PDB file of C-alpha atoms in Angstrom:
ATOM      1  CA  GLY K  11      16.854 -11.830  -8.057  1.00 67.00           C
ATOM      2  CA  ALA K  12      13.490 -10.886  -9.574  1.00 82.00           C
ATOM      3  CA  VAL K  13      14.643  -8.712 -12.449  1.00 90.00           C
ATOM      4  CA  VAL K  14      12.248  -7.685 -15.179  1.00 94.00           C
ATOM      5  CA  SER K  15      13.403  -6.115 -18.424  1.00 95.00           C
ATOM      6  CA  GLN K  16      11.548  -4.328 -21.174  1.00 96.00           C
ATOM      7  CA  HIS K  17      12.517  -3.744 -24.761  1.00 97.00           C
ATOM      8  CA  PRO K  18      12.671  -1.259 -26.284  1.00 97.00           C
ATOM      9  CA  SER K  19      13.093   1.454 -23.684  1.00 95.00           C
ATOM     10  CA  ARG K  20      11.974   4.093 -26.158  1.00 96.00           C
ATOM     11  CA  VAL K  21      10.205   3.831 -29.484  1.00 97.00           C
ATOM     12  CA  ILE K  22       8.906   6.360 -31.946  1.00 97.00           C
ATOM     13  CA  CYS K  23       6.495   5.211 -34.594  1.00 95.00           C
ATOM     14  CA  LYS K  24       4.284   6.777 -37.205  1.00 96.00           C
ATOM     15  CA  SER K  25       0.550   6.960 -36.846  1.00 97.00           C
ATOM     16  CA  GLY K  26      -1.129   3.854 -38.237  1.00 96.00           C
ATOM     17  CA  THR K  27       1.744   1.498 -37.642  1.00 97.00           C
ATOM     18  CA  SER K  28       2.013  -1.189 -34.979  1.00 97.00           C
ATOM     19  CA  VAL K  29       4.662  -1.504 -32.341  1.00 97.00           C
ATOM     20  CA  LYS K  30       5.583  -4.434 -30.128  1.00 97.00           C
ATOM     21  CA  ILE K  31       6.950  -4.128 -26.599  1.00 98.00           C
ATOM     22  CA  GLU K  32       8.595  -7.074 -24.882  1.00 97.00           C
ATOM     23  CA  CYS K  33       8.620  -7.825 -21.177  1.00 96.00           C
ATOM     24  CA  ARG K  34      10.950 -10.492 -19.835  1.00 96.00           C
ATOM     25  CA  SER K  35      11.520 -11.953 -16.403  1.00 93.00           C
ATOM     26  CA  LEU K  36      15.250 -12.587 -16.361  1.00 93.00           C
ATOM     27  CA  ASP K  37      15.799 -14.780 -13.351  1.00 89.00           C
ATOM     28  CA  PHE K  38      12.452 -16.258 -12.437  1.00 89.00           C
ATOM     29  CA  GLN K  39       9.414 -17.787 -14.027  1.00 89.00           C
ATOM     30  CA  ALA K  40       6.515 -15.393 -14.239  1.00 88.00           C
ATOM     31  CA  THR K  41       3.194 -17.144 -14.240  1.00 86.00           C
ATOM     32  CA  THR K  42       1.410 -13.831 -14.316  1.00 90.00           C
ATOM     33  CA  MET K  43       2.400 -10.601 -16.014  1.00 93.00           C
ATOM     34  CA  PHE K  44       0.695  -7.247 -15.909  1.00 94.00           C
ATOM     35  CA  TRP K  45       0.700  -4.311 -18.288  1.00 96.00           C
ATOM     36  CA  TYR K  46       0.248  -0.779 -17.041  1.00 96.00           C
ATOM     37  CA  ARG K  47       0.046   2.583 -18.696  1.00 96.00           C
ATOM     38  CA  GLN K  48       1.360   5.722 -17.048  1.00 90.00           C
ATOM     39  CA  PHE K  49       0.409   9.128 -18.354  1.00 84.00           C
ATOM     40  CA  PRO K  50       2.694  12.078 -17.619  1.00 79.00           C
ATOM     41  CA  LYS K  51       2.579  13.083 -13.980  1.00 76.00           C
ATOM     42  CA  GLN K  52      -0.090  10.493 -13.273  1.00 80.00           C
ATOM     43  CA  SER K  53      -0.275   7.114 -11.659  1.00 86.00           C
ATOM     44  CA  LEU K  54      -0.138   3.664 -13.164  1.00 91.00           C
ATOM     45  CA  MET K  55      -3.331   2.322 -14.659  1.00 93.00           C
ATOM     46  CA  LEU K  56      -3.638  -1.426 -15.068  1.00 93.00           C
ATOM     47  CA  MET K  57      -4.422  -2.357 -18.657  1.00 95.00           C
ATOM     48  CA  ALA K  58      -4.472  -6.128 -18.523  1.00 94.00           C
ATOM     49  CA  THR K  59      -3.394  -9.227 -16.679  1.00 92.00           C
ATOM     50  CA  SER K  60      -1.934 -12.149 -18.549  1.00 90.00           C
ATOM     51  CA  ASN K  61      -1.315 -15.676 -17.385  1.00 86.00           C
ATOM     52  CA  GLU K  62       1.061 -17.876 -19.291  1.00 83.00           C
ATOM     53  CA  GLY K  63      -0.690 -19.879 -21.945  1.00 81.00           C
ATOM     54  CA  SER K  64      -4.077 -18.213 -21.649  1.00 84.00           C
ATOM     55  CA  LYS K  65      -5.806 -15.133 -22.954  1.00 87.00           C
ATOM     56  CA  ALA K  66      -5.216 -11.850 -21.231  1.00 91.00           C
ATOM     57  CA  THR K  67      -7.854 -10.303 -19.011  1.00 92.00           C
ATOM     58  CA  TYR K  68      -8.365  -6.672 -19.905  1.00 94.00           C
ATOM     59  CA  GLU K  69      -9.522  -3.921 -17.595  1.00 93.00           C
ATOM     60  CA  GLN K  70     -12.681  -2.047 -18.357  1.00 92.00           C
ATOM     61  CA  GLY K  71     -12.194   0.508 -21.098  1.00 93.00           C
ATOM     62  CA  VAL K  72      -9.072  -1.099 -22.574  1.00 95.00           C
ATOM     63  CA  GLU K  73      -9.522  -2.198 -26.186  1.00 94.00           C
ATOM     64  CA  LYS K  74      -8.261  -5.749 -26.515  1.00 93.00           C
ATOM     65  CA  ASP K  75      -8.064  -5.521 -30.289  1.00 94.00           C
ATOM     66  CA  LYS K  76      -5.857  -2.469 -30.047  1.00 96.00           C
ATOM     67  CA  PHE K  77      -3.586  -3.662 -27.288  1.00 97.00           C
ATOM     68  CA  LEU K  78      -2.718  -7.241 -28.116  1.00 96.00           C
ATOM     69  CA  ILE K  79      -1.087  -9.169 -25.324  1.00 95.00           C
ATOM     70  CA  ASN K  80       0.684 -12.464 -25.703  1.00 91.00           C
ATOM     71  CA  HIS K  81       2.193 -14.462 -22.872  1.00 89.00           C
ATOM     72  CA  ALA K  82       3.565 -17.457 -24.678  1.00 83.00           C
ATOM     73  CA  SER K  83       6.197 -18.484 -22.159  1.00 90.00           C
ATOM     74  CA  LEU K  84       6.921 -18.182 -18.466  1.00 90.00           C
ATOM     75  CA  THR K  85       9.526 -15.506 -19.096  1.00 93.00           C
ATOM     76  CA  LEU K  86       8.093 -13.425 -21.919  1.00 94.00           C
ATOM     77  CA  SER K  87       5.025 -11.319 -22.492  1.00 94.00           C
ATOM     78  CA  THR K  88       4.493  -8.940 -25.374  1.00 96.00           C
ATOM     79  CA  LEU K  89       2.226  -5.946 -25.819  1.00 97.00           C
ATOM     80  CA  THR K  90       1.477  -4.913 -29.384  1.00 97.00           C
ATOM     81  CA  VAL K  91      -0.101  -1.531 -29.936  1.00 97.00           C
ATOM     82  CA  THR K  92      -1.894  -1.882 -33.249  1.00 97.00           C
ATOM     83  CA  SER K  93      -2.645   0.996 -35.600  1.00 96.00           C
ATOM     84  CA  ALA K  94      -1.093   3.409 -33.169  1.00 96.00           C
ATOM     85  CA  HIS K  95      -2.330   6.973 -32.889  1.00 96.00           C
ATOM     86  CA  PRO K  96      -0.821   9.971 -31.123  1.00 95.00           C
ATOM     87  CA  GLU K  97      -3.160   9.460 -28.166  1.00 94.00           C
ATOM     88  CA  ASP K  98      -1.498   6.086 -27.591  1.00 95.00           C
ATOM     89  CA  SER K  99       1.720   7.903 -26.749  1.00 95.00           C
ATOM     90  CA  SER K 100       2.486   6.999 -23.181  1.00 94.00           C
ATOM     91  CA  PHE K 101       4.783   5.158 -20.820  1.00 94.00           C
ATOM     92  CA  TYR K 102       4.025   1.440 -20.768  1.00 97.00           C
ATOM     93  CA  ILE K 103       5.207  -0.592 -17.805  1.00 96.00           C
ATOM     94  CA  CYS K 104       5.059  -4.310 -17.273  1.00 96.00           C
ATOM     95  CA  SER K 105       5.347  -6.262 -14.076  1.00 94.00           C
ATOM     96  CA  ALA K 106       5.692  -9.930 -13.319  1.00 93.00           C
ATOM     97  CA  SER K 107       4.605 -12.160 -10.509  1.00 89.00           C
ATOM     98  CA  ARG K 108       6.020 -15.537  -9.646  1.00 84.00           C
ATOM     99  CA  GLY K 109       2.606 -17.122  -9.470  1.00 66.00           C
ATOM    100  CA  THR K 110      -1.091 -16.512  -9.118  1.00 59.00           C
ATOM    101  CA  LYS K 111      -0.728 -16.947  -5.365  1.00 61.00           C
ATOM    102  CA  SER K 112       2.323 -14.742  -5.137  1.00 61.00           C
ATOM    103  CA  TYR K 113       1.305 -11.247  -4.288  1.00 72.00           C
ATOM    104  CA  GLU K 114       4.455  -9.330  -5.025  1.00 84.00           C
ATOM    105  CA  GLN K 115       4.999  -7.831  -8.452  1.00 89.00           C
ATOM    106  CA  TYR K 116       8.363  -6.934  -9.933  1.00 91.00           C
ATOM    107  CA  PHE K 117       8.363  -4.023 -12.331  1.00 93.00           C
ATOM    108  CA  GLY K 118      10.164  -3.461 -15.571  1.00 94.00           C
ATOM    109  CA  PRO K 119      11.814  -0.127 -16.403  1.00 93.00           C
ATOM    110  CA  GLY K 120       9.065   0.906 -18.799  1.00 94.00           C
ATOM    111  CA  THR K 121       8.854   1.757 -22.481  1.00 96.00           C
ATOM    112  CA  ARG K 122       8.254   5.281 -23.715  1.00 95.00           C
ATOM    113  CA  LEU K 123       6.083   5.170 -26.838  1.00 96.00           C
ATOM    114  CA  THR K 124       5.748   8.259 -28.989  1.00 96.00           C
ATOM    115  CA  VAL K 125       3.400   8.155 -31.958  1.00 96.00           C
ATOM    116  CA  THR K 126       3.921  10.905 -34.495  1.00 96.00           C
TER     117      THR K 126
ATOM    118  CA  ALA P   8     -14.420  -0.951  -7.115  1.00 66.00           C
ATOM    119  CA  GLN P   9     -11.669  -0.138  -4.687  1.00 72.00           C
ATOM    120  CA  SER P  10      -9.835   3.142  -4.859  1.00 89.00           C
ATOM    121  CA  VAL P  11      -6.613   4.426  -3.374  1.00 94.00           C
ATOM    122  CA  SER P  12      -6.101   8.038  -2.355  1.00 94.00           C
ATOM    123  CA  GLN P  13      -2.844   9.788  -1.704  1.00 95.00           C
ATOM    124  CA  HIS P  14      -3.542  13.096  -0.085  1.00 87.00           C
ATOM    125  CA  ASN P  15      -0.512  15.066  -1.167  1.00 86.00           C
ATOM    126  CA  HIS P  16       0.407  15.447  -4.800  1.00 90.00           C
ATOM    127  CA  HIS P  17       3.589  17.370  -4.105  1.00 94.00           C
ATOM    128  CA  VAL P  18       5.734  17.643  -1.008  1.00 96.00           C
ATOM    129  CA  ILE P  19       8.776  19.865  -0.663  1.00 97.00           C
ATOM    130  CA  LEU P  20      10.997  19.619   2.357  1.00 96.00           C
ATOM    131  CA  SER P  21      14.563  20.133   3.483  1.00 97.00           C
ATOM    132  CA  GLU P  22      17.111  17.484   4.290  1.00 96.00           C
ATOM    133  CA  ALA P  23      16.777  16.015   7.773  1.00 96.00           C
ATOM    134  CA  ALA P  24      13.092  16.886   7.921  1.00 97.00           C
ATOM    135  CA  SER P  25      10.597  14.181   8.702  1.00 97.00           C
ATOM    136  CA  LEU P  26       8.330  12.852   5.990  1.00 97.00           C
ATOM    137  CA  GLU P  27       4.866  11.410   6.209  1.00 97.00           C
ATOM    138  CA  LEU P  28       2.807  10.519   3.160  1.00 97.00           C
ATOM    139  CA  GLY P  29      -0.819   9.625   3.536  1.00 97.00           C
ATOM    140  CA  CYS P  30      -2.567   6.733   1.828  1.00 97.00           C
ATOM    141  CA  ASN P  31      -6.171   5.684   2.251  1.00 96.00           C
ATOM    142  CA  TYR P  32      -8.094   2.987   0.456  1.00 95.00           C
ATOM    143  CA  SER P  33     -11.723   2.151   0.087  1.00 92.00           C
ATOM    144  CA  TYR P  34     -12.363  -1.536   0.549  1.00 86.00           C
ATOM    145  CA  GLY P  35     -13.769  -3.316   3.543  1.00 79.00           C
ATOM    146  CA  GLY P  36     -12.188  -6.720   3.019  1.00 83.00           C
ATOM    147  CA  THR P  37      -8.720  -8.133   3.459  1.00 86.00           C
ATOM    148  CA  VAL P  38      -5.991  -6.330   1.560  1.00 89.00           C
ATOM    149  CA  ASN P  39      -2.282  -6.376   0.933  1.00 92.00           C
ATOM    150  CA  LEU P  40      -0.635  -2.977   0.955  1.00 95.00           C
ATOM    151  CA  PHE P  41       2.459  -1.675  -0.763  1.00 96.00           C
ATOM    152  CA  TRP P  42       4.549   1.433  -1.120  1.00 97.00           C
ATOM    153  CA  TYR P  43       6.631   1.820  -4.263  1.00 96.00           C
ATOM    154  CA  VAL P  44       9.176   4.489  -5.122  1.00 96.00           C
ATOM    155  CA  GLN P  45      10.113   5.747  -8.567  1.00 92.00           C
ATOM    156  CA  TYR P  46      13.351   7.702  -8.665  1.00 92.00           C
ATOM    157  CA  PRO P  47      13.820  10.080 -11.598  1.00 87.00           C
ATOM    158  CA  GLY P  48      14.384   8.066 -14.753  1.00 82.00           C
ATOM    159  CA  GLN P  49      14.180   4.743 -12.974  1.00 85.00           C
ATOM    160  CA  HIS P  50      11.628   1.990 -12.622  1.00 85.00           C
ATOM    161  CA  LEU P  51       9.327   1.288  -9.732  1.00 90.00           C
ATOM    162  CA  GLN P  52      10.965  -0.236  -6.702  1.00 91.00           C
ATOM    163  CA  LEU P  53       9.277  -1.788  -3.708  1.00 93.00           C
ATOM    164  CA  LEU P  54       9.848   0.145  -0.491  1.00 96.00           C
ATOM    165  CA  LEU P  55       7.807  -2.036   1.805  1.00 96.00           C
ATOM    166  CA  LYS P  56       4.733  -4.224   1.983  1.00 94.00           C
ATOM    167  CA  TYR P  57       2.150  -5.369   4.456  1.00 95.00           C
ATOM    168  CA  PHE P  58       0.420  -8.718   4.175  1.00 92.00           C
ATOM    169  CA  SER P  59      -0.463  -9.554   7.772  1.00 91.00           C
ATOM    170  CA  GLY P  60       0.909  -9.451  11.312  1.00 94.00           C
ATOM    171  CA  ASP P  61       2.593  -6.443  12.888  1.00 95.00           C
ATOM    172  CA  PRO P  62       0.901  -3.369  11.422  1.00 96.00           C
ATOM    173  CA  LEU P  63       4.123  -1.366  11.662  1.00 97.00           C
ATOM    174  CA  VAL P  64       6.219  -2.366   8.701  1.00 97.00           C
ATOM    175  CA  LYS P  65       9.828  -1.448   8.146  1.00 97.00           C
ATOM    176  CA  GLY P  66      11.181  -1.184   4.643  1.00 95.00           C
ATOM    177  CA  ILE P  67      14.339  -0.248   2.856  1.00 94.00           C
ATOM    178  CA  LYS P  68      16.220   3.040   3.153  1.00 95.00           C
ATOM    179  CA  GLY P  69      14.810   3.857   6.567  1.00 96.00           C
ATOM    180  CA  PHE P  70      11.167   3.964   5.525  1.00 97.00           C
ATOM    181  CA  GLU P  71       8.338   2.534   7.560  1.00 98.00           C
ATOM    182  CA  ALA P  72       4.576   2.411   7.238  1.00 98.00           C
ATOM    183  CA  GLU P  73       1.742   1.779   9.628  1.00 97.00           C
ATOM    184  CA  PHE P  74      -1.425  -0.054   8.699  1.00 96.00           C
ATOM    185  CA  ILE P  75      -4.416   1.251  10.644  1.00 96.00           C
ATOM    186  CA  LYS P  76      -7.296  -0.977   9.700  1.00 92.00           C
ATOM    187  CA  SER P  77      -9.968   1.151  11.357  1.00 93.00           C
ATOM    188  CA  LYS P  78      -8.880   4.135   9.296  1.00 95.00           C
ATOM    189  CA  PHE P  79      -8.232   2.210   6.079  1.00 95.00           C
ATOM    190  CA  SER P  80      -4.853   3.888   6.032  1.00 96.00           C
ATOM    191  CA  PHE P  81      -1.276   2.893   5.295  1.00 97.00           C
ATOM    192  CA  ASN P  82       0.841   6.004   5.800  1.00 97.00           C
ATOM    193  CA  LEU P  83       4.507   6.084   4.895  1.00 98.00           C
ATOM    194  CA  ARG P  84       7.062   7.722   7.162  1.00 98.00           C
ATOM    195  CA  LYS P  85      10.735   8.513   7.313  1.00 98.00           C
ATOM    196  CA  PRO P  86      12.166  10.356  10.317  1.00 97.00           C
ATOM    197  CA  SER P  87      14.936  12.169   8.461  1.00 97.00           C
ATOM    198  CA  VAL P  88      14.998  12.504   4.698  1.00 97.00           C
ATOM    199  CA  GLN P  89      17.976  12.895   2.428  1.00 97.00           C
ATOM    200  CA  TRP P  90      18.332  14.634  -0.904  1.00 96.00           C
ATOM    201  CA  SER P  91      18.430  11.181  -2.506  1.00 96.00           C
ATOM    202  CA  ASP P  92      14.855  10.549  -1.355  1.00 97.00           C
ATOM    203  CA  THR P  93      13.655  12.899  -4.071  1.00 97.00           C
ATOM    204  CA  ALA P  94      11.295  10.689  -6.036  1.00 96.00           C
ATOM    205  CA  GLU P  95       7.689   9.846  -6.668  1.00 94.00           C
ATOM    206  CA  TYR P  96       6.006   7.586  -4.161  1.00 97.00           C
ATOM    207  CA  PHE P  97       3.053   5.343  -4.924  1.00 96.00           C
ATOM    208  CA  CYS P  98       0.769   3.523  -2.550  1.00 97.00           C
ATOM    209  CA  ALA P  99      -0.864   0.372  -3.936  1.00 95.00           C
ATOM    210  CA  VAL P 100      -3.525  -2.024  -2.721  1.00 94.00           C
ATOM    211  CA  GLN P 101      -4.332  -5.620  -3.559  1.00 90.00           C
ATOM    212  CA  ILE P 102      -7.600  -7.235  -2.684  1.00 83.00           C
ATOM    213  CA  LYS P 103      -6.653 -10.709  -1.571  1.00 75.00           C
ATOM    214  CA  ALA P 104      -9.841 -12.255  -2.854  1.00 74.00           C
ATOM    215  CA  ALA P 105      -9.233 -10.821  -6.334  1.00 71.00           C
ATOM    216  CA  GLY P 106      -5.832 -12.288  -7.042  1.00 68.00           C
ATOM    217  CA  ASN P 107      -2.801 -10.095  -7.300  1.00 78.00           C
ATOM    218  CA  LYS P 108      -3.994  -7.086  -9.248  1.00 84.00           C
ATOM    219  CA  LEU P 109      -2.658  -3.809  -7.902  1.00 90.00           C
ATOM    220  CA  THR P 110      -4.587  -0.576  -7.660  1.00 92.00           C
ATOM    221  CA  PHE P 111      -2.313   2.429  -7.393  1.00 94.00           C
ATOM    222  CA  GLY P 112      -2.840   5.746  -5.739  1.00 94.00           C
ATOM    223  CA  GLY P 113      -2.194   8.915  -7.671  1.00 92.00           C
ATOM    224  CA  GLY P 114       1.363   9.257  -6.444  1.00 94.00           C
ATOM    225  CA  THR P 115       3.159  11.919  -4.419  1.00 95.00           C
ATOM    226  CA  ARG P 116       6.140  13.789  -5.793  1.00 95.00           C
ATOM    227  CA  VAL P 117       8.650  14.469  -3.059  1.00 97.00           C
ATOM    228  CA  LEU P 118      11.377  17.037  -3.524  1.00 97.00           C
ATOM    229  CA  VAL P 119      14.064  17.174  -0.873  1.00 97.00           C
ATOM    230  CA  LYS P 120      16.108  20.338  -0.946  1.00 95.00           C
ATOM    231  CA  PRO P 121      19.759  19.995   0.036  1.00 88.00           C
TER     232      PRO P 121
END
């Protein structure tokens, strides 16, 4: 159990457009989901934490108006990169936790975003 | 803010060699500790975790890690590596008082030569 999926796995978009990435917990209810960004050959940087039904909490330096996060259900969170620019090109990874008191996170396979 | 340091960025070794990857964190309070592995082209997988109790933790695939509180360290070890252990390894820390946010170390790329 504890499988997390992401869709799409790869996306290429033009500069100025918006792209939505979905994160789903397939076999458990995820009260909390996290969005990370991973630059090439670097570690994961937490972008935001989202709890189902409430607004996401963004890390310092992450623009909430650019990276819109919605966590409308216990199995789905979405990250929308608005007005994407080439510097937004990156690997975006989500993770899910069974609850706010559950410390283990289960990671999705990631989404490679390329902005041309 | 807490930080996590992984001392080695790249490690190259031969099959059957022993592996030890260092991880240190900077936070004086109670923490949960994790090691994740990312095989080429795959997603992060949990190798092992420490929440409390025995500081020597055994994980999957023959890995183990030892939590040394006085040294703020959580080093990962494997006595005899295989070619299939080629991957990137990440140490991560949670501050218990701050919910379940993870702070990752910079990662260590391990290449095992057959």
